[in-house]
C-alpha cells in the first residue's frame, strides 16, 4: 500500500464516520423537535382547559355553546366565539404539525378523534358557518371532509342525565 492510498483510505473512513455522526445528530434533533412541539401543544391545551376549570361559568358556557350556538345571548356568543377560535387555532397548529410529520401517527389519531368529535357538535357546526373563512383552506377541508363520528361526544349535561330512578342514562 502506498502512502497516497493509505491517506485516501483514512480520508474515506473519516468521511464515513462524519456522515454516521451527522445522521445520529439529525435523528436526535428530530426527536427533540417532536418532543418540544408536543410539549408546547400539551401546554396550550392545558391552558385552554385551565381557563374552563378556573371559571365555572366559562366552562358551562363552552358546553352550552357546543350544544347550540343559536340559543346563546350576544355576550355569550362573543365569549364563546373567542374560546372556539382559540381552540381551533390550537387544533389547526396540531393539524399542520401532523402534515409536517412531527407527530407520531398514534398521537395524531387520538387528537384527530377529539377534534372531529367536537367539530360535529351542533353548536360548533352553527358557529363554524360564520368562522370557517378564518382558518386555512387545508384545515377547513380536513374538517369538512372528515367523517362524522357515530358516537357523538358527550358534554357534562349529557353525562349527568338520569332516568326516573336516578340512574345515569348517558353512555
N, C-alpha and C. Protein backbone atom coordinates (compact mmCIF):
# COMPACT_ATOMS: atom_id res chain seq x y z
N UNK A 1 0.85 -1.17 0.00
CA UNK A 1 0.00 0.00 0.00
C UNK A 1 0.90 1.23 0.00
N UNK A 2 0.56 2.13 -0.89
CA UNK A 2 1.35 3.35 -0.98
C UNK A 2 0.84 4.35 0.05
N UNK A 3 1.63 5.36 0.27
CA UNK A 3 1.28 6.41 1.22
C UNK A 3 0.01 7.13 0.75
N UNK A 4 -0.10 7.38 -0.55
CA UNK A 4 -1.29 8.07 -1.09
C UNK A 4 -2.54 7.23 -0.89
N UNK A 5 -2.45 5.93 -1.10
CA UNK A 5 -3.58 5.03 -0.92
C UNK A 5 -3.99 5.00 0.54
N UNK A 6 -3.05 4.97 1.43
CA UNK A 6 -3.33 4.97 2.87
C UNK A 6 -4.03 6.24 3.30
N UNK A 7 -3.55 7.37 2.82
CA UNK A 7 -4.17 8.67 3.16
C UNK A 7 -5.58 8.73 2.59
N UNK A 8 -5.75 8.26 1.37
CA UNK A 8 -7.07 8.25 0.74
C UNK A 8 -8.03 7.36 1.52
N UNK A 9 -7.55 6.20 1.98
CA UNK A 9 -8.37 5.29 2.77
C UNK A 9 -8.76 5.93 4.10
N UNK A 10 -7.82 6.56 4.77
CA UNK A 10 -8.11 7.24 6.04
C UNK A 10 -9.10 8.38 5.84
N UNK A 11 -8.95 9.12 4.76
CA UNK A 11 -9.87 10.22 4.45
C UNK A 11 -11.28 9.68 4.23
N UNK A 12 -11.38 8.60 3.49
CA UNK A 12 -12.69 7.99 3.22
C UNK A 12 -13.33 7.50 4.51
N UNK A 13 -12.54 6.87 5.36
CA UNK A 13 -13.06 6.40 6.65
C UNK A 13 -13.53 7.60 7.48
N UNK A 14 -12.79 8.69 7.46
CA UNK A 14 -13.17 9.90 8.19
C UNK A 14 -14.49 10.47 7.70
N UNK A 15 -14.66 10.48 6.37
CA UNK A 15 -15.91 10.99 5.79
C UNK A 15 -17.08 10.09 6.20
N UNK A 16 -16.89 8.80 6.16
CA UNK A 16 -17.94 7.85 6.55
C UNK A 16 -18.32 8.05 8.02
N UNK A 17 -17.33 8.18 8.88
CA UNK A 17 -17.59 8.41 10.31
C UNK A 17 -18.34 9.72 10.51
N UNK A 18 -17.96 10.76 9.77
CA UNK A 18 -18.64 12.06 9.86
C UNK A 18 -20.10 11.96 9.44
N UNK A 19 -20.36 11.24 8.35
CA UNK A 19 -21.73 11.07 7.87
C UNK A 19 -22.56 10.31 8.90
N UNK A 20 -22.01 9.26 9.49
CA UNK A 20 -22.72 8.49 10.52
C UNK A 20 -23.01 9.39 11.72
N UNK A 21 -22.02 10.16 12.14
CA UNK A 21 -22.20 11.07 13.27
C UNK A 21 -23.31 12.09 12.96
N UNK A 22 -23.31 12.66 11.75
CA UNK A 22 -24.35 13.63 11.36
C UNK A 22 -25.73 12.99 11.35
N UNK A 23 -25.83 11.77 10.87
CA UNK A 23 -27.12 11.07 10.84
C UNK A 23 -27.66 10.87 12.26
N UNK A 24 -26.78 10.51 13.18
CA UNK A 24 -27.17 10.33 14.58
C UNK A 24 -27.64 11.66 15.17
N UNK A 25 -26.91 12.72 14.90
CA UNK A 25 -27.27 14.05 15.42
C UNK A 25 -28.59 14.54 14.84
N UNK A 26 -28.81 14.30 13.55
CA UNK A 26 -30.08 14.71 12.92
C UNK A 26 -31.24 13.96 13.55
N UNK A 27 -31.05 12.67 13.78
CA UNK A 27 -32.12 11.87 14.41
C UNK A 27 -32.42 12.40 15.81
N UNK A 28 -31.39 12.70 16.58
CA UNK A 28 -31.60 13.24 17.93
C UNK A 28 -32.31 14.59 17.86
N UNK A 29 -31.91 15.42 16.90
CA UNK A 29 -32.52 16.74 16.75
C UNK A 29 -34.00 16.61 16.37
N UNK A 30 -34.32 15.69 15.47
CA UNK A 30 -35.70 15.46 15.06
C UNK A 30 -36.54 15.02 16.25
N UNK A 31 -36.01 14.14 17.05
CA UNK A 31 -36.72 13.69 18.25
C UNK A 31 -36.94 14.85 19.21
N UNK A 32 -35.96 15.70 19.35
CA UNK A 32 -36.08 16.86 20.25
C UNK A 32 -37.15 17.82 19.74
N UNK A 33 -37.17 18.05 18.42
CA UNK A 33 -38.19 18.94 17.84
C UNK A 33 -39.58 18.37 18.07
N UNK A 34 -39.75 17.10 17.84
CA UNK A 34 -41.05 16.44 18.07
C UNK A 34 -41.47 16.56 19.53
N UNK A 35 -40.55 16.27 20.39
CA UNK A 35 -40.84 16.35 21.82
C UNK A 35 -41.20 17.77 22.25
N UNK A 36 -40.45 18.75 21.76
CA UNK A 36 -40.73 20.15 22.10
C UNK A 36 -42.08 20.59 21.57
N UNK A 37 -42.41 20.20 20.33
CA UNK A 37 -43.71 20.58 19.80
C UNK A 37 -44.82 20.00 20.65
N UNK A 38 -44.74 18.69 20.93
CA UNK A 38 -45.84 18.09 21.67
C UNK A 38 -45.96 18.67 23.07
N UNK A 39 -44.84 19.00 23.68
CA UNK A 39 -44.87 19.66 24.98
C UNK A 39 -45.56 21.02 24.86
N UNK A 40 -45.24 21.76 23.82
CA UNK A 40 -45.87 23.05 23.58
C UNK A 40 -47.38 22.89 23.33
N UNK A 41 -47.75 21.88 22.55
CA UNK A 41 -49.17 21.61 22.31
C UNK A 41 -49.88 21.25 23.60
N UNK A 42 -49.27 20.39 24.39
CA UNK A 42 -49.88 19.98 25.66
C UNK A 42 -50.07 21.19 26.57
N UNK A 43 -49.11 22.10 26.60
CA UNK A 43 -49.24 23.31 27.41
C UNK A 43 -50.36 24.20 26.91
N UNK A 44 -50.47 24.37 25.60
CA UNK A 44 -51.56 25.18 25.04
C UNK A 44 -52.92 24.57 25.38
N UNK A 45 -53.00 23.28 25.23
CA UNK A 45 -54.23 22.57 25.54
C UNK A 45 -54.57 22.69 27.03
N UNK A 46 -53.56 22.53 27.86
CA UNK A 46 -53.74 22.64 29.32
C UNK A 46 -54.20 24.05 29.70
N UNK A 47 -53.61 25.07 29.09
CA UNK A 47 -54.01 26.45 29.37
C UNK A 47 -55.46 26.69 28.96
N UNK A 48 -55.84 26.15 27.81
CA UNK A 48 -57.23 26.30 27.38
C UNK A 48 -58.18 25.65 28.38
N UNK A 49 -57.87 24.43 28.76
CA UNK A 49 -58.74 23.71 29.70
C UNK A 49 -58.73 24.37 31.09
N UNK A 50 -57.57 24.87 31.51
CA UNK A 50 -57.50 25.52 32.82
C UNK A 50 -58.41 26.73 32.92
N UNK A 51 -58.56 27.49 31.83
CA UNK A 51 -59.46 28.63 31.89
C UNK A 51 -60.91 28.18 32.08
N UNK A 52 -61.26 27.02 31.52
CA UNK A 52 -62.61 26.49 31.69
C UNK A 52 -62.81 25.93 33.10
N UNK A 53 -61.75 25.39 33.67
CA UNK A 53 -61.83 24.84 35.02
C UNK A 53 -61.85 25.96 36.06
N UNK A 54 -60.99 26.96 35.87
CA UNK A 54 -60.87 28.05 36.83
C UNK A 54 -62.13 28.92 36.88
N UNK A 55 -62.83 29.01 35.77
CA UNK A 55 -64.03 29.82 35.71
C UNK A 55 -65.20 28.91 35.37
N UNK A 56 -65.93 28.51 36.40
CA UNK A 56 -67.03 27.56 36.24
C UNK A 56 -68.05 28.04 35.20
N UNK A 57 -68.35 29.33 35.21
CA UNK A 57 -69.32 29.86 34.25
C UNK A 57 -68.80 29.75 32.81
N UNK A 58 -67.51 29.93 32.64
CA UNK A 58 -66.91 29.82 31.32
C UNK A 58 -66.99 28.38 30.81
N UNK A 59 -66.73 27.43 31.71
CA UNK A 59 -66.86 26.01 31.36
C UNK A 59 -68.28 25.66 30.94
N UNK A 60 -69.24 26.18 31.70
CA UNK A 60 -70.65 25.92 31.35
C UNK A 60 -71.01 26.57 30.02
N UNK A 61 -70.52 27.78 29.81
CA UNK A 61 -70.79 28.48 28.56
C UNK A 61 -70.19 27.72 27.38
N UNK A 62 -68.97 27.22 27.54
CA UNK A 62 -68.33 26.45 26.47
C UNK A 62 -69.22 25.28 26.07
N UNK A 63 -69.69 24.54 27.04
CA UNK A 63 -70.53 23.38 26.74
C UNK A 63 -71.89 23.79 26.18
N UNK A 64 -72.48 24.83 26.74
CA UNK A 64 -73.77 25.30 26.25
C UNK A 64 -73.66 25.69 24.77
N UNK A 65 -72.58 26.37 24.43
CA UNK A 65 -72.37 26.77 23.05
C UNK A 65 -72.15 25.61 22.11
N UNK A 66 -71.54 24.54 22.59
CA UNK A 66 -71.32 23.38 21.72
C UNK A 66 -72.63 22.67 21.41
N UNK A 67 -73.60 22.81 22.29
CA UNK A 67 -74.90 22.19 22.05
C UNK A 67 -75.75 23.02 21.10
N UNK A 68 -75.70 24.36 21.27
CA UNK A 68 -76.47 25.24 20.37
C UNK A 68 -75.91 26.65 20.41
N UNK A 69 -75.27 27.05 19.35
CA UNK A 69 -74.73 28.41 19.22
C UNK A 69 -75.87 29.41 19.10
N UNK A 70 -76.91 29.05 18.37
CA UNK A 70 -78.01 29.97 18.06
C UNK A 70 -78.77 30.43 19.30
N UNK A 71 -78.78 29.62 20.35
CA UNK A 71 -79.56 29.98 21.54
C UNK A 71 -78.78 30.88 22.51
N UNK A 72 -77.51 31.13 22.24
CA UNK A 72 -76.71 31.97 23.14
C UNK A 72 -77.08 33.44 22.99
N UNK A 73 -76.99 34.16 24.12
CA UNK A 73 -77.18 35.61 24.11
C UNK A 73 -75.97 36.26 23.45
N UNK A 74 -76.07 37.55 23.11
CA UNK A 74 -75.00 38.25 22.40
C UNK A 74 -73.66 38.19 23.14
N UNK A 75 -73.62 38.51 24.41
CA UNK A 75 -72.36 38.48 25.16
C UNK A 75 -71.79 37.07 25.25
N UNK A 76 -72.67 36.08 25.40
CA UNK A 76 -72.20 34.69 25.45
C UNK A 76 -71.64 34.25 24.10
N UNK A 77 -72.26 34.71 23.03
CA UNK A 77 -71.72 34.39 21.69
C UNK A 77 -70.34 35.02 21.52
N UNK A 78 -70.18 36.22 21.99
CA UNK A 78 -68.88 36.91 21.87
C UNK A 78 -67.80 36.11 22.60
N UNK A 79 -68.08 35.74 23.84
CA UNK A 79 -67.10 34.99 24.63
C UNK A 79 -66.85 33.61 24.01
N UNK A 80 -67.91 32.93 23.63
CA UNK A 80 -67.76 31.60 23.03
C UNK A 80 -66.98 31.67 21.73
N UNK A 81 -67.24 32.69 20.94
CA UNK A 81 -66.52 32.87 19.68
C UNK A 81 -65.02 32.90 19.93
N UNK A 82 -64.58 33.67 20.91
CA UNK A 82 -63.15 33.76 21.20
C UNK A 82 -62.59 32.44 21.71
N UNK A 83 -63.38 31.75 22.53
CA UNK A 83 -62.93 30.45 23.03
C UNK A 83 -62.77 29.46 21.88
N UNK A 84 -63.74 29.43 20.98
CA UNK A 84 -63.69 28.47 19.88
C UNK A 84 -62.56 28.81 18.90
N UNK A 85 -62.35 30.10 18.65
CA UNK A 85 -61.22 30.48 17.79
C UNK A 85 -59.92 30.01 18.42
N UNK A 86 -59.77 30.24 19.72
CA UNK A 86 -58.55 29.80 20.42
C UNK A 86 -58.37 28.29 20.29
N UNK A 87 -59.42 27.54 20.54
CA UNK A 87 -59.34 26.09 20.48
C UNK A 87 -59.03 25.60 19.06
N UNK A 88 -59.72 26.16 18.08
CA UNK A 88 -59.50 25.72 16.71
C UNK A 88 -58.13 26.15 16.19
N UNK A 89 -57.56 27.24 16.70
CA UNK A 89 -56.18 27.61 16.33
C UNK A 89 -55.19 26.58 16.87
N UNK A 90 -55.44 26.13 18.09
CA UNK A 90 -54.59 25.07 18.66
C UNK A 90 -54.67 23.83 17.78
N UNK A 91 -55.89 23.48 17.39
CA UNK A 91 -56.09 22.29 16.56
C UNK A 91 -55.54 22.47 15.15
N UNK A 92 -55.64 23.68 14.61
CA UNK A 92 -55.08 23.93 13.28
C UNK A 92 -53.56 23.75 13.31
N UNK A 93 -52.93 24.21 14.37
CA UNK A 93 -51.49 24.03 14.52
C UNK A 93 -51.15 22.54 14.62
N UNK A 94 -51.94 21.82 15.38
CA UNK A 94 -51.71 20.37 15.51
C UNK A 94 -51.86 19.69 14.14
N UNK A 95 -52.88 20.09 13.38
CA UNK A 95 -53.08 19.54 12.05
C UNK A 95 -51.86 19.81 11.17
N UNK A 96 -51.36 21.05 11.23
CA UNK A 96 -50.19 21.42 10.44
C UNK A 96 -48.97 20.59 10.85
N UNK A 97 -48.75 20.44 12.14
CA UNK A 97 -47.61 19.67 12.62
C UNK A 97 -47.72 18.22 12.17
N UNK A 98 -48.93 17.70 12.11
CA UNK A 98 -49.11 16.34 11.61
C UNK A 98 -48.74 16.27 10.12
N UNK A 99 -49.15 17.27 9.34
CA UNK A 99 -48.79 17.29 7.92
C UNK A 99 -47.27 17.36 7.75
N UNK A 100 -46.58 18.00 8.66
CA UNK A 100 -45.13 18.13 8.59
C UNK A 100 -44.43 16.89 9.17
N UNK A 101 -45.22 15.89 9.55
CA UNK A 101 -44.71 14.62 10.08
C UNK A 101 -43.99 14.79 11.43
N UNK A 102 -44.43 15.76 12.20
CA UNK A 102 -43.84 15.98 13.52
C UNK A 102 -44.44 15.01 14.54
N UNK A 103 -45.70 14.65 14.34
CA UNK A 103 -46.39 13.78 15.30
C UNK A 103 -46.27 12.31 14.94
N UNK A 104 -46.23 11.49 15.97
CA UNK A 104 -46.34 10.05 15.77
C UNK A 104 -47.77 9.76 15.32
N UNK A 105 -47.97 8.81 14.43
CA UNK A 105 -49.33 8.53 13.93
C UNK A 105 -50.35 8.23 15.02
N UNK A 106 -49.98 7.48 16.04
CA UNK A 106 -50.93 7.15 17.10
C UNK A 106 -51.33 8.41 17.89
N UNK A 107 -50.41 9.34 18.02
CA UNK A 107 -50.68 10.58 18.74
C UNK A 107 -51.64 11.46 17.94
N UNK A 108 -51.41 11.54 16.64
CA UNK A 108 -52.30 12.30 15.79
C UNK A 108 -53.70 11.68 15.80
N UNK A 109 -53.79 10.37 15.71
CA UNK A 109 -55.09 9.71 15.64
C UNK A 109 -55.94 10.01 16.87
N UNK A 110 -55.35 9.96 18.05
CA UNK A 110 -56.13 10.22 19.27
C UNK A 110 -56.61 11.66 19.31
N UNK A 111 -55.77 12.60 18.89
CA UNK A 111 -56.18 14.00 18.88
C UNK A 111 -57.17 14.28 17.74
N UNK A 112 -56.97 13.64 16.62
CA UNK A 112 -57.91 13.79 15.49
C UNK A 112 -59.30 13.37 15.91
N UNK A 113 -59.42 12.29 16.67
CA UNK A 113 -60.72 11.83 17.14
C UNK A 113 -61.43 12.92 17.96
N UNK A 114 -60.68 13.58 18.83
CA UNK A 114 -61.25 14.64 19.66
C UNK A 114 -61.67 15.82 18.79
N UNK A 115 -60.79 16.24 17.90
CA UNK A 115 -61.07 17.39 17.03
C UNK A 115 -62.34 17.14 16.22
N UNK A 116 -62.41 16.02 15.55
CA UNK A 116 -63.55 15.72 14.69
C UNK A 116 -64.82 15.56 15.52
N UNK A 117 -64.72 14.96 16.68
CA UNK A 117 -65.90 14.78 17.53
C UNK A 117 -66.48 16.13 17.94
N UNK A 118 -65.64 17.06 18.34
CA UNK A 118 -66.13 18.39 18.71
C UNK A 118 -66.64 19.15 17.48
N UNK A 119 -65.95 19.00 16.38
CA UNK A 119 -66.33 19.72 15.16
C UNK A 119 -67.78 19.42 14.77
N UNK A 120 -68.23 18.21 14.96
CA UNK A 120 -69.57 17.82 14.53
C UNK A 120 -70.67 18.07 15.56
N UNK A 121 -70.35 18.68 16.70
CA UNK A 121 -71.40 19.05 17.64
C UNK A 121 -72.25 20.16 17.03
N UNK A 122 -73.53 20.15 17.30
CA UNK A 122 -74.47 21.09 16.67
C UNK A 122 -74.05 22.55 16.83
N UNK A 123 -73.72 22.95 18.04
CA UNK A 123 -73.36 24.35 18.28
C UNK A 123 -72.10 24.76 17.53
N UNK A 124 -71.14 23.85 17.47
CA UNK A 124 -69.90 24.14 16.74
C UNK A 124 -70.20 24.26 15.25
N UNK A 125 -71.05 23.40 14.73
CA UNK A 125 -71.43 23.49 13.32
C UNK A 125 -72.11 24.82 13.01
N UNK A 126 -72.97 25.28 13.92
CA UNK A 126 -73.64 26.57 13.73
C UNK A 126 -72.61 27.72 13.74
N UNK A 127 -71.67 27.67 14.69
CA UNK A 127 -70.62 28.69 14.78
C UNK A 127 -69.70 28.64 13.56
N UNK A 128 -69.36 27.44 13.10
CA UNK A 128 -68.41 27.23 12.01
C UNK A 128 -68.85 27.95 10.74
N UNK A 129 -70.14 28.01 10.50
CA UNK A 129 -70.63 28.66 9.29
C UNK A 129 -70.21 30.13 9.22
N UNK A 130 -70.01 30.76 10.37
CA UNK A 130 -69.60 32.16 10.43
C UNK A 130 -68.08 32.33 10.51
N UNK A 131 -67.34 31.27 10.85
CA UNK A 131 -65.91 31.40 11.12
C UNK A 131 -65.00 30.57 10.24
N UNK A 132 -65.53 29.76 9.40
CA UNK A 132 -64.69 28.84 8.60
C UNK A 132 -63.66 29.59 7.78
N UNK A 133 -63.99 30.80 7.30
CA UNK A 133 -63.06 31.58 6.48
C UNK A 133 -61.86 32.08 7.28
N UNK A 134 -61.90 31.95 8.60
CA UNK A 134 -60.79 32.40 9.46
C UNK A 134 -59.64 31.41 9.52
N UNK A 135 -59.83 30.24 8.93
CA UNK A 135 -58.83 29.18 9.03
C UNK A 135 -58.30 28.80 7.65
N UNK A 136 -57.16 28.14 7.64
CA UNK A 136 -56.53 27.77 6.38
C UNK A 136 -57.44 26.83 5.58
N UNK A 137 -57.33 26.94 4.27
CA UNK A 137 -58.14 26.09 3.38
C UNK A 137 -57.89 24.61 3.68
N UNK A 138 -56.64 24.26 3.93
CA UNK A 138 -56.30 22.86 4.19
C UNK A 138 -57.00 22.35 5.46
N UNK A 139 -57.00 23.18 6.50
CA UNK A 139 -57.64 22.77 7.75
C UNK A 139 -59.16 22.69 7.58
N UNK A 140 -59.73 23.66 6.88
CA UNK A 140 -61.17 23.64 6.60
C UNK A 140 -61.54 22.38 5.83
N UNK A 141 -60.76 22.07 4.80
CA UNK A 141 -61.03 20.86 4.01
C UNK A 141 -60.93 19.60 4.87
N UNK A 142 -59.89 19.55 5.70
CA UNK A 142 -59.73 18.39 6.59
C UNK A 142 -60.98 18.20 7.45
N UNK A 143 -61.45 19.28 8.08
CA UNK A 143 -62.61 19.17 8.96
C UNK A 143 -63.88 18.81 8.19
N UNK A 144 -64.11 19.54 7.11
CA UNK A 144 -65.37 19.37 6.39
C UNK A 144 -65.44 18.07 5.60
N UNK A 145 -64.30 17.47 5.31
CA UNK A 145 -64.28 16.18 4.60
C UNK A 145 -64.15 15.00 5.56
N UNK A 146 -64.00 15.30 6.85
CA UNK A 146 -63.87 14.21 7.83
C UNK A 146 -65.22 13.53 8.00
N UNK A 147 -65.15 12.31 8.42
CA UNK A 147 -66.36 11.53 8.63
C UNK A 147 -66.94 11.82 10.01
N UNK A 148 -68.23 12.08 10.04
CA UNK A 148 -68.90 12.36 11.31
C UNK A 148 -68.87 11.09 12.16
N UNK A 149 -68.42 11.23 13.42
CA UNK A 149 -68.36 10.05 14.30
C UNK A 149 -69.76 9.47 14.57
N UNK A 150 -69.81 8.18 14.74
CA UNK A 150 -71.10 7.55 15.05
C UNK A 150 -71.49 7.80 16.50
N UNK A 151 -70.51 7.94 17.37
CA UNK A 151 -70.77 8.25 18.78
C UNK A 151 -70.45 9.71 19.04
N UNK A 152 -71.48 10.52 19.22
CA UNK A 152 -71.27 11.94 19.48
C UNK A 152 -70.62 12.12 20.84
N UNK A 153 -69.67 13.05 20.90
CA UNK A 153 -69.00 13.33 22.16
C UNK A 153 -70.03 13.91 23.14
N UNK A 154 -69.93 13.56 24.39
CA UNK A 154 -70.90 13.99 25.40
C UNK A 154 -70.34 15.13 26.23
N UNK A 155 -71.20 16.10 26.50
CA UNK A 155 -70.84 17.17 27.45
C UNK A 155 -71.35 16.73 28.81
N UNK A 156 -70.95 17.44 29.85
CA UNK A 156 -71.31 17.05 31.22
C UNK A 156 -72.81 16.92 31.40
N UNK A 157 -73.56 17.82 30.83
CA UNK A 157 -75.02 17.76 30.94
C UNK A 157 -75.54 16.41 30.45
N UNK A 158 -74.99 15.92 29.35
CA UNK A 158 -75.39 14.61 28.81
C UNK A 158 -74.94 13.49 29.73
N UNK A 159 -73.73 13.62 30.25
CA UNK A 159 -73.18 12.56 31.10
C UNK A 159 -73.92 12.45 32.42
N UNK A 160 -74.54 13.54 32.85
CA UNK A 160 -75.25 13.55 34.12
C UNK A 160 -76.74 13.28 33.97
N UNK A 161 -77.19 13.04 32.75
CA UNK A 161 -78.60 12.76 32.53
C UNK A 161 -78.98 11.48 33.28
N UNK A 162 -80.10 11.54 33.97
CA UNK A 162 -80.55 10.38 34.76
C UNK A 162 -81.98 10.02 34.39
N UNK A 163 -82.31 8.76 34.65
CA UNK A 163 -83.68 8.32 34.41
C UNK A 163 -84.52 8.58 35.66
N UNK A 164 -85.76 8.10 35.69
CA UNK A 164 -86.68 8.34 36.81
C UNK A 164 -86.15 7.80 38.13
N UNK A 165 -85.33 6.78 38.07
CA UNK A 165 -84.80 6.14 39.27
C UNK A 165 -83.47 6.74 39.70
N UNK A 166 -83.01 7.76 39.00
CA UNK A 166 -81.76 8.41 39.37
C UNK A 166 -80.51 7.77 38.79
N UNK A 167 -80.68 6.81 37.88
CA UNK A 167 -79.53 6.15 37.25
C UNK A 167 -79.09 6.97 36.05
N UNK A 168 -77.77 7.02 35.86
CA UNK A 168 -77.23 7.76 34.71
C UNK A 168 -77.63 7.03 33.44
N UNK A 169 -78.21 7.78 32.50
CA UNK A 169 -78.70 7.16 31.26
C UNK A 169 -77.75 7.34 30.10
N UNK A 170 -76.86 8.34 30.16
CA UNK A 170 -75.92 8.57 29.05
C UNK A 170 -74.75 7.59 29.16
N UNK A 171 -74.20 7.22 28.01
CA UNK A 171 -73.05 6.31 27.99
C UNK A 171 -71.77 7.09 28.04
